[in-house]
Amino acid sequence: MNVQDRARPPLQTYLPLLVVVGLTHSLNDFIQSLIPALYPLIKAEYGLDFIQIGLITLTFQIAGSLLQPAVGFVTDRHPMPYASVVGMLFSLAGVLGLAFASSYGIILLSAACVGIGSSIFHPEATRMIRNGAGARQGLGQGIFQVGGQAGGALGPLIAALVVVPRGQSSIAWFALAAVAAVLLMTWTARQHKVIVARISAAKSQLGANAGRYPARTVIVGLSILTLLMFSKNSYLESFRSFYTFYLIDHFDVTIPVSQLMLFVFLVSSAIGALIGGMVGDRFGRYRIIWISVLGPLPLTLLLPFADFFWTGVLTVLINLVMASAFASILIYAMELVPNRIGLIGGLFYGLNFALGGIAAVILGVLADSIGIVAVYRICAFLPLAGLLTWFLPRIEDARLGR
């Protein structure tokens, strides 16, 4: 039996595992989206000002982003198959706390619990996707991204139908989502242990040093990937946070129409993430990063000058292309540091979260100063950062099934 034959077990794609982990990602991000949906209710109920509302967001973001690399670092050294279950239990406590909070302090603590739950979930779920996808890493990440984006998109819609008319305590019903996620992650943890055992056996036969790169290569690669993510996140954050205001200001549409257009944006992002992941399996991460970051430039330059119909068309096309970037960036980073999957997953999901928040603040300051339409004209040039892809180290895609 040759080396390729001995390496065959890790190449198997465990599709049921990928689908279930993607579903739990949807439930996790659905729970996260309940926090901002609750803001109008608790602002009136507790007499909060916007600074206090901002502190709730800050508490959640710090717990949900800064802890992720630390969790990934620890679980890389000391594997914890059921860590994701523990994370979901934190989220469950957070949901119940939000539902029955009697003070501002409890609301902050509950938001922190949801953030902690997310910070534990993402690194371990990333490891599951990595090991379960085998030779089809792009497909695995695509399924995972679609799950998260679907949950984040549906959360505010469902919350508007339930929480707004029924009040704060109705959030308790969404604890069922956390319970379902706990049960699903218990199953995936058992399946993952079996998969890891097979991969470990194959690695011991192939050699522990396979796939390692010099420290300089890793540092340069991760630095460029971070800059590419910041560019991509800044542009996409202009849609997530300000697209409705742009449509209302520029085209004088109604709030429901602007919300519908935002939903179209979110759906196109989810589809783009799945397509980009699968295409990356076939053509390589390096090419997909080029296309997904730099490729939308002509479209983004046209967007500020388009009428309402073509704004909708360009929005879909831009996000179909640009949303494909994250899966390829994450897989590229994992190829650079193949023995630190949890750390890379935690770092890049944490960065994805944190960089979006930083971009939102910067864009908000610009919008107050020069107007929302001018902001979109400036953001149109952000895809030029895709030229940095030229400096990425030329590493092989880990697609042994070639």
CSV table of C-alpha atoms in Angstrom, one decimal:
chain,number,residue,atom,x,y,z
A,1,MET,CA,0.0,0.0,0.0
A,2,ASN,CA,1.5,3.3,-1.0
A,3,VAL,CA,1.4,6.7,0.7
A,4,GLN,CA,-1.6,7.9,-1.3
A,5,ASP,CA,-3.6,4.9,-0.4
A,6,ARG,CA,-2.8,5.3,3.3
A,7,ALA,CA,-3.8,8.9,3.1
A,8,ARG,CA,-7.2,8.0,1.7
A,9,PRO,CA,-9.3,8.0,5.0
A,10,PRO,CA,-8.9,11.7,5.7
A,11,LEU,CA,-10.0,12.5,2.2
A,12,GLN,CA,-13.5,11.1,2.7
A,13,THR,CA,-16.3,13.7,2.8
A,14,TYR,CA,-18.8,13.2,5.7
A,15,LEU,CA,-21.7,15.1,4.2
A,16,PRO,CA,-24.2,14.4,7.1
A,17,LEU,CA,-21.7,15.9,9.5
A,18,LEU,CA,-21.2,19.0,7.4
A,19,VAL,CA,-25.0,19.5,7.0
A,20,VAL,CA,-25.6,19.1,10.8
A,21,VAL,CA,-22.7,21.4,11.8
A,22,GLY,CA,-24.0,24.0,9.2
A,23,LEU,CA,-27.5,23.7,10.8
A,24,THR,CA,-26.1,24.3,14.3
A,25,HIS,CA,-24.2,27.3,12.9
A,26,SER,CA,-27.6,28.6,11.7
A,27,LEU,CA,-29.1,28.1,15.1
A,28,ASN,CA,-26.0,29.8,16.8
A,29,ASP,CA,-26.2,32.9,14.6
A,30,PHE,CA,-30.0,33.0,14.9
A,31,ILE,CA,-29.6,33.3,18.7
A,32,GLN,CA,-27.0,36.0,18.2
A,33,SER,CA,-29.3,38.0,16.0
A,34,LEU,CA,-31.9,38.2,18.8
A,35,ILE,CA,-29.8,40.7,20.8
A,36,PRO,CA,-30.2,43.7,18.5
A,37,ALA,CA,-33.8,42.7,17.8
A,38,LEU,CA,-34.5,43.2,21.5
A,39,TYR,CA,-33.0,46.7,21.6
A,40,PRO,CA,-36.2,48.7,20.9
A,41,LEU,CA,-38.1,46.9,23.7
A,42,ILE,CA,-35.4,47.1,26.4
A,43,LYS,CA,-34.6,50.7,25.5
A,44,ALA,CA,-38.2,51.7,26.3
A,45,GLU,CA,-38.6,49.2,29.2
A,46,TYR,CA,-35.5,50.2,31.1
A,47,GLY,CA,-35.1,53.8,30.0
A,48,LEU,CA,-31.7,53.2,28.3
A,49,ASP,CA,-29.8,55.8,26.3
A,50,PHE,CA,-27.9,55.0,23.1
A,51,ILE,CA,-24.6,54.7,25.0
A,52,GLN,CA,-26.0,51.9,27.2
A,53,ILE,CA,-27.4,50.2,24.0
A,54,GLY,CA,-23.9,50.5,22.5
A,55,LEU,CA,-22.4,48.9,25.7
A,56,ILE,CA,-24.6,45.9,25.2
A,57,THR,CA,-23.3,45.5,21.7
A,58,LEU,CA,-19.7,46.0,22.9
A,59,THR,CA,-20.1,43.4,25.6
A,60,PHE,CA,-21.4,40.9,23.2
A,61,GLN,CA,-18.7,41.7,20.6
A,62,ILE,CA,-15.8,41.5,23.1
A,63,ALA,CA,-17.0,38.1,24.4
A,64,GLY,CA,-17.8,36.8,20.9
A,65,SER,CA,-14.5,37.9,19.2
A,66,LEU,CA,-11.6,38.2,21.6
A,67,LEU,CA,-12.2,34.9,23.2
A,68,GLN,CA,-12.3,32.9,20.0
A,69,PRO,CA,-8.5,32.7,19.3
A,70,ALA,CA,-7.9,31.8,23.0
A,71,VAL,CA,-10.4,29.0,22.9
A,72,GLY,CA,-9.0,27.7,19.6
A,73,PHE,CA,-5.4,27.8,21.0
A,74,VAL,CA,-6.4,25.8,24.0
A,75,THR,CA,-8.5,23.2,22.1
A,76,ASP,CA,-5.6,22.7,19.6
A,77,ARG,CA,-3.4,21.6,22.5
A,78,HIS,CA,-6.0,19.8,24.5
A,79,PRO,CA,-8.8,18.6,22.2
A,80,MET,CA,-12.3,18.9,23.7
A,81,PRO,CA,-14.8,17.2,21.4
A,82,TYR,CA,-17.8,18.4,23.4
A,83,ALA,CA,-16.6,22.0,23.7
A,84,SER,CA,-19.3,23.1,21.3
A,85,VAL,CA,-22.0,21.6,23.5
A,86,VAL,CA,-20.7,23.7,26.4
A,87,GLY,CA,-20.7,26.7,24.2
A,88,MET,CA,-24.4,26.1,23.3
A,89,LEU,CA,-25.2,25.8,27.0
A,90,PHE,CA,-23.8,29.3,27.5
A,91,SER,CA,-26.0,30.5,24.7
A,92,LEU,CA,-29.0,28.8,26.3
A,93,ALA,CA,-28.3,30.6,29.6
A,94,GLY,CA,-27.9,33.9,27.7
A,95,VAL,CA,-31.3,33.5,25.9
A,96,LEU,CA,-33.1,32.8,29.1
A,97,GLY,CA,-31.3,35.7,30.8
A,98,LEU,CA,-32.4,38.1,28.1
A,99,ALA,CA,-36.0,36.8,28.4
A,100,PHE,CA,-36.3,37.3,32.1
A,101,ALA,CA,-33.8,40.0,32.9
A,102,SER,CA,-34.9,42.4,35.6
A,103,SER,CA,-32.0,44.8,35.4
A,104,TYR,CA,-29.5,46.3,32.9
A,105,GLY,CA,-26.7,44.4,34.6
A,106,ILE,CA,-28.4,41.1,33.9
A,107,ILE,CA,-28.9,42.1,30.3
A,108,LEU,CA,-25.2,42.8,29.9
A,109,LEU,CA,-24.4,39.4,31.6
A,110,SER,CA,-26.8,37.6,29.3
A,111,ALA,CA,-25.3,39.2,26.2
A,112,ALA,CA,-21.9,38.2,27.4
A,113,CYS,CA,-23.1,34.6,27.8
A,114,VAL,CA,-24.3,34.5,24.2
A,115,GLY,CA,-21.0,35.9,23.0
A,116,ILE,CA,-19.0,33.3,25.1
A,117,GLY,CA,-21.2,30.6,23.6
A,118,SER,CA,-20.4,31.8,20.1
A,119,SER,CA,-16.7,32.1,20.9
A,120,ILE,CA,-16.6,28.4,22.0
A,121,PHE,CA,-18.7,27.2,19.2
A,122,HIS,CA,-16.8,28.6,16.2
A,123,PRO,CA,-13.3,27.2,16.7
A,124,GLU,CA,-14.6,23.7,17.4
A,125,ALA,CA,-17.1,23.8,14.6
A,126,THR,CA,-14.4,24.9,12.2
A,127,ARG,CA,-12.3,21.9,13.2
A,128,MET,CA,-15.3,19.6,12.6
A,129,ILE,CA,-15.8,21.1,9.1
A,130,ARG,CA,-12.1,20.9,8.3
A,131,ASN,CA,-11.9,17.2,9.3
A,132,GLY,CA,-15.3,16.2,7.9
A,133,ALA,CA,-14.9,17.9,4.5
A,134,GLY,CA,-11.9,15.8,3.5
A,135,ALA,CA,-10.9,16.8,-0.1
A,136,ARG,CA,-13.9,19.1,-0.5
A,137,GLN,CA,-12.9,21.9,1.9
A,138,GLY,CA,-14.7,24.6,-0.1
A,139,LEU,CA,-18.0,22.6,0.0
A,140,GLY,CA,-17.6,22.2,3.8
A,141,GLN,CA,-17.0,25.9,4.4
A,142,GLY,CA,-19.7,26.8,1.9
A,143,ILE,CA,-22.3,24.8,3.8
A,144,PHE,CA,-21.0,26.2,7.1
A,145,GLN,CA,-21.2,29.8,5.9
A,146,VAL,CA,-24.7,29.4,4.4
A,147,GLY,CA,-25.9,28.1,7.7
A,148,GLY,CA,-24.6,31.0,9.6
A,149,GLN,CA,-25.8,33.6,7.2
A,150,ALA,CA,-29.3,32.0,6.9
A,151,GLY,CA,-29.6,32.1,10.7
A,152,GLY,CA,-28.5,35.7,10.9
A,153,ALA,CA,-30.9,36.7,8.1
A,154,LEU,CA,-33.9,34.9,9.5
A,155,GLY,CA,-33.4,35.9,13.1
A,156,PRO,CA,-34.5,39.5,12.9
A,157,LEU,CA,-37.4,38.6,10.6
A,158,ILE,CA,-38.8,35.9,13.0
A,159,ALA,CA,-38.0,38.1,16.1
A,160,ALA,CA,-40.0,40.9,14.5
A,161,LEU,CA,-43.0,38.6,14.2
A,162,VAL,CA,-42.8,37.2,17.7
A,163,VAL,CA,-40.7,39.4,20.1
A,164,VAL,CA,-42.1,42.8,19.1
A,165,PRO,CA,-45.8,42.0,19.5
A,166,ARG,CA,-45.4,39.6,22.5
A,167,GLY,CA,-42.7,41.3,24.5
A,168,GLN,CA,-39.4,40.5,26.1
A,169,SER,CA,-40.4,37.3,27.8
A,170,SER,CA,-41.3,35.7,24.5
A,171,ILE,CA,-37.5,35.4,23.8
A,172,ALA,CA,-37.7,32.3,26.1
A,173,TRP,CA,-39.3,30.4,23.3
A,174,PHE,CA,-36.1,30.7,21.3
A,175,ALA,CA,-34.3,28.7,24.0
A,176,LEU,CA,-35.7,25.8,22.1
A,177,ALA,CA,-33.2,26.7,19.3
A,178,ALA,CA,-30.3,26.4,21.8
A,179,VAL,CA,-31.6,23.1,23.1
A,180,ALA,CA,-31.9,21.7,19.6
A,181,ALA,CA,-28.3,22.9,18.9
A,182,VAL,CA,-27.1,21.1,22.1
A,183,LEU,CA,-28.6,17.8,20.9
A,184,LEU,CA,-27.2,18.2,17.4
A,185,MET,CA,-23.7,19.1,18.6
A,186,THR,CA,-23.7,16.1,21.0
A,187,TRP,CA,-24.2,13.9,17.9
A,188,THR,CA,-21.6,15.7,15.8
A,189,ALA,CA,-19.1,15.4,18.7
A,190,ARG,CA,-19.4,11.6,18.7
A,191,GLN,CA,-19.1,11.5,14.9
A,192,HIS,CA,-16.1,13.8,15.0
A,193,LYS,CA,-14.2,11.7,17.5
A,194,VAL,CA,-14.4,8.8,15.1
A,195,ILE,CA,-13.2,10.9,12.1
A,196,VAL,CA,-10.3,12.4,14.2
A,197,ALA,CA,-9.1,8.9,15.1
A,198,ARG,CA,-8.9,7.9,11.4
A,199,ILE,CA,-7.1,11.1,10.5
A,200,SER,CA,-4.6,10.7,13.4
A,201,ALA,CA,-3.8,7.2,12.3
A,202,ALA,CA,-3.1,8.4,8.7
A,203,LYS,CA,-1.0,11.3,9.9
A,204,SER,CA,1.2,9.0,12.0
A,205,GLN,CA,1.9,7.0,8.8
A,206,LEU,CA,2.5,10.0,6.6
A,207,GLY,CA,4.7,11.9,9.1
A,208,ALA,CA,3.9,14.7,11.5
A,209,ASN,CA,5.9,17.4,9.6
A,210,ALA,CA,3.9,17.2,6.4
A,211,GLY,CA,2.5,20.5,5.2
A,212,ARG,CA,4.4,22.8,7.5
A,213,TYR,CA,5.7,26.1,6.1
A,214,PRO,CA,8.5,28.5,7.3
A,215,ALA,CA,7.5,31.1,9.9
A,216,ARG,CA,8.1,34.0,7.5
A,217,THR,CA,5.7,32.4,4.9
A,218,VAL,CA,3.0,32.0,7.6
A,219,ILE,CA,3.4,35.6,9.0
A,220,VAL,CA,3.3,37.2,5.5
A,221,GLY,CA,0.4,35.0,4.4
A,222,LEU,CA,-1.8,35.7,7.5
A,223,SER,CA,-1.0,39.4,7.4
A,224,ILE,CA,-2.1,39.7,3.8
A,225,LEU,CA,-5.2,37.6,4.4
A,226,THR,CA,-6.2,39.9,7.3
A,227,LEU,CA,-5.9,43.0,5.1
A,228,LEU,CA,-8.0,41.4,2.4
A,229,MET,CA,-10.6,40.5,5.1
A,230,PHE,CA,-10.7,44.1,6.3
A,231,SER,CA,-11.2,45.4,2.8
A,232,LYS,CA,-14.0,42.9,2.1
A,233,ASN,CA,-15.7,43.4,5.5
A,234,SER,CA,-15.6,47.1,5.2
A,235,TYR,CA,-17.5,47.0,1.9
A,236,LEU,CA,-20.0,44.4,3.0
A,237,GLU,CA,-20.5,46.3,6.3
A,238,SER,CA,-21.6,49.3,4.3
A,239,PHE,CA,-24.5,47.1,3.2
A,240,ARG,CA,-25.3,45.4,6.5
A,241,SER,CA,-25.3,48.6,8.5
A,242,PHE,CA,-26.2,51.4,6.0
A,243,TYR,CA,-27.8,49.9,2.9
A,244,THR,CA,-31.4,50.7,4.0
A,245,PHE,CA,-30.4,54.3,4.8
A,246,TYR,CA,-28.7,54.6,1.4
A,247,LEU,CA,-31.8,53.4,-0.4
A,248,ILE,CA,-34.1,55.7,1.5
A,249,ASP,CA,-31.9,58.7,1.1
A,250,HIS,CA,-30.9,58.1,-2.6
A,251,PHE,CA,-34.2,56.7,-4.0
A,252,ASP,CA,-36.8,57.8,-1.4
A,253,VAL,CA,-38.1,54.3,-0.9
A,254,THR,CA,-40.2,53.2,2.0
A,255,ILE,CA,-38.7,51.4,5.0
A,256,PRO,CA,-40.3,48.0,4.1
A,257,VAL,CA,-38.9,48.2,0.6
A,258,SER,CA,-35.4,49.0,2.0
A,259,GLN,CA,-35.7,46.0,4.4
A,260,LEU,CA,-36.7,43.8,1.5
A,261,MET,CA,-33.6,44.9,-0.4
A,262,LEU,CA,-31.5,44.2,2.6
A,263,PHE,CA,-32.9,40.7,2.8
A,264,VAL,CA,-32.1,40.2,-0.9
A,265,PHE,CA,-28.5,41.2,-0.1
A,266,LEU,CA,-28.3,38.7,2.8
A,267,VAL,CA,-29.6,35.9,0.6
A,268,SER,CA,-27.2,36.6,-2.2
A,269,SER,CA,-24.3,36.6,0.3
A,270,ALA,CA,-25.3,33.2,1.5
A,271,ILE,CA,-25.6,31.8,-2.1
A,272,GLY,CA,-22.2,33.4,-3.0
A,273,ALA,CA,-20.5,31.7,0.0
A,274,LEU,CA,-21.7,28.3,-1.0
A,275,ILE,CA,-20.8,28.7,-4.7
A,276,GLY,CA,-17.4,30.2,-3.9
A,277,GLY,CA,-16.5,27.3,-1.6
A,278,MET,CA,-17.4,24.7,-4.3
A,279,VAL,CA,-15.6,26.6,-7.1
A,280,GLY,CA,-12.6,27.0,-4.9
A,281,ASP,CA,-12.4,23.2,-4.6
A,282,ARG,CA,-12.0,23.0,-8.4
A,283,PHE,CA,-9.9,26.0,-9.3
A,284,GLY,CA,-7.9,26.7,-6.1
A,285,ARG,CA,-8.1,29.2,-3.3
A,286,TYR,CA,-5.6,31.6,-4.7
A,287,ARG,CA,-7.7,32.2,-7.9
A,288,ILE,CA,-10.9,32.6,-5.9
A,289,ILE,CA,-9.4,35.2,-3.6
A,290,TRP,CA,-8.3,37.2,-6.6
A,291,ILE,CA,-11.7,37.0,-8.2
A,292,SER,CA,-13.8,37.5,-5.1
A,293,VAL,CA,-11.9,40.5,-3.7
A,294,LEU,CA,-10.8,42.4,-6.8
A,295,GLY,CA,-13.4,41.1,-9.3
A,296,PRO,CA,-16.4,43.2,-8.1
A,297,LEU,CA,-14.5,46.5,-8.7
A,298,PRO,CA,-16.2,47.4,-12.0
A,299,LEU,CA,-19.6,46.7,-10.4
A,300,THR,CA,-18.9,48.7,-7.2
A,301,LEU,CA,-17.8,51.7,-9.2
A,302,LEU,CA,-21.1,51.6,-11.1
A,303,LEU,CA,-23.3,51.1,-8.1
A,304,PRO,CA,-23.4,54.8,-6.8
A,305,PHE,CA,-24.6,56.0,-10.3
A,306,ALA,CA,-27.2,53.3,-11.0
A,307,ASP,CA,-31.0,53.7,-10.8
A,308,PHE,CA,-33.1,51.7,-8.3
A,309,PHE,CA,-33.5,48.7,-10.6
A,310,TRP,CA,-29.9,48.4,-11.5
A,311,THR,CA,-28.9,49.0,-7.9
A,312,GLY,CA,-30.8,45.8,-7.0
A,313,VAL,CA,-29.1,43.9,-9.8
A,314,LEU,CA,-25.6,45.2,-9.0
A,315,THR,CA,-26.2,44.5,-5.3
A,316,VAL,CA,-26.9,40.8,-6.0
A,317,LEU,CA,-24.0,40.4,-8.4
A,318,ILE,CA,-21.5,42.2,-6.1
A,319,ASN,CA,-22.4,40.1,-3.1
A,320,LEU,CA,-22.5,36.8,-5.1
A,321,VAL,CA,-18.9,37.4,-6.0
A,322,MET,CA,-17.6,39.0,-2.8
A,323,ALA,CA,-19.2,36.6,-0.4
A,324,SER,CA,-17.2,33.8,-1.8
A,325,ALA,CA,-14.0,35.3,-0.3
A,326,PHE,CA,-14.3,34.3,3.3
A,327,ALA,CA,-14.3,30.5,2.8
A,328,SER,CA,-11.3,30.6,0.5
A,329,ILE,CA,-9.4,33.0,2.9
A,330,LEU,CA,-10.1,30.7,5.9
A,331,ILE,CA,-9.1,27.5,4.0
A,332,TYR,CA,-6.0,29.3,2.7
A,333,ALA,CA,-5.1,30.2,6.3
A,334,MET,CA,-5.7,26.7,7.6
A,335,GLU,CA,-3.4,25.4,4.8
A,336,LEU,CA,-0.7,27.8,6.1
A,337,VAL,CA,-1.0,26.5,9.7
A,338,PRO,CA,-2.4,23.0,9.3
A,339,ASN,CA,-1.7,22.0,12.9
A,340,ARG,CA,-3.6,25.0,14.5
A,341,ILE,CA,-7.1,24.6,13.0
A,342,GLY,CA,-8.9,25.8,16.2
A,343,LEU,CA,-6.6,28.8,16.6
A,344,ILE,CA,-7.0,29.8,12.9
A,345,GLY,CA,-10.8,29.3,13.0
A,346,GLY,CA,-11.1,31.3,16.2
A,347,LEU,CA,-8.8,34.0,15.0
A,348,PHE,CA,-10.5,34.5,11.6
A,349,TYR,CA,-14.0,34.3,12.9
A,350,GLY,CA,-13.1,36.6,15.7
A,351,LEU,CA,-11.5,39.0,13.1
A,352,ASN,CA,-14.5,38.7,10.8
A,353,PHE,CA,-16.7,39.8,13.7
A,354,ALA,CA,-14.4,42.5,15.0
A,355,LEU,CA,-13.3,44.0,11.7
A,356,GLY,CA,-17.0,44.4,10.7
A,357,GLY,CA,-17.6,46.4,13.9
A,358,ILE,CA,-14.6,48.6,13.3
A,359,ALA,CA,-15.6,49.3,9.8
A,360,ALA,CA,-19.2,50.1,10.9
A,361,VAL,CA,-17.8,52.8,13.2
A,362,ILE,CA,-15.5,54.3,10.6
A,363,LEU,CA,-18.3,54.3,7.9
A,364,GLY,CA,-20.8,55.8,10.4
A,365,VAL,CA,-18.4,58.7,11.1
A,366,LEU,CA,-17.9,59.3,7.4
A,367,ALA,CA,-21.7,59.1,6.8
A,368,ASP,CA,-22.3,61.8,9.4
A,369,SER,CA,-19.6,64.0,7.9
A,370,ILE,CA,-20.0,63.6,4.1
A,371,GLY,CA,-23.3,61.8,3.6
A,372,ILE,CA,-24.3,58.2,2.9
A,373,VAL,CA,-24.1,58.5,-0.9
A,374,ALA,CA,-20.6,59.8,-0.7
A,375,VAL,CA,-19.6,56.9,1.5
A,376,TYR,CA,-20.7,54.4,-1.2
A,377,ARG,CA,-18.6,56.3,-3.8
A,378,ILE,CA,-15.6,55.9,-1.5
A,379,CYS,CA,-16.3,52.3,-0.7
A,380,ALA,CA,-16.4,51.5,-4.4
A,381,PHE,CA,-12.6,51.6,-4.5
A,382,LEU,CA,-12.2,49.1,-1.6
A,383,PRO,CA,-11.9,46.1,-3.9
A,384,LEU,CA,-8.6,47.5,-5.1
A,385,ALA,CA,-7.1,45.9,-2.0
A,386,GLY,CA,-7.5,42.6,-3.9
A,387,LEU,CA,-4.2,43.5,-5.6
A,388,LEU,CA,-2.5,42.4,-2.3
A,389,THR,CA,-3.3,38.9,-3.4
A,390,TRP,CA,-0.3,39.1,-5.6
A,391,PHE,CA,1.9,38.9,-2.5
A,392,LEU,CA,0.3,35.8,-1.0
A,393,PRO,CA,2.7,32.9,-0.7
A,394,ARG,CA,2.2,30.3,-3.4
A,395,ILE,CA,1.2,27.3,-1.4
A,396,GLU,CA,-0.4,24.2,-2.8
A,397,ASP,CA,-4.1,23.8,-2.2
A,398,ALA,CA,-4.8,20.9,0.1
A,399,ARG,CA,-6.9,19.1,-2.6
A,400,LEU,CA,-5.2,15.7,-2.6
A,401,GLY,CA,-8.2,14.3,-4.6
A,402,ARG,CA,-6.9,16.1,-7.6
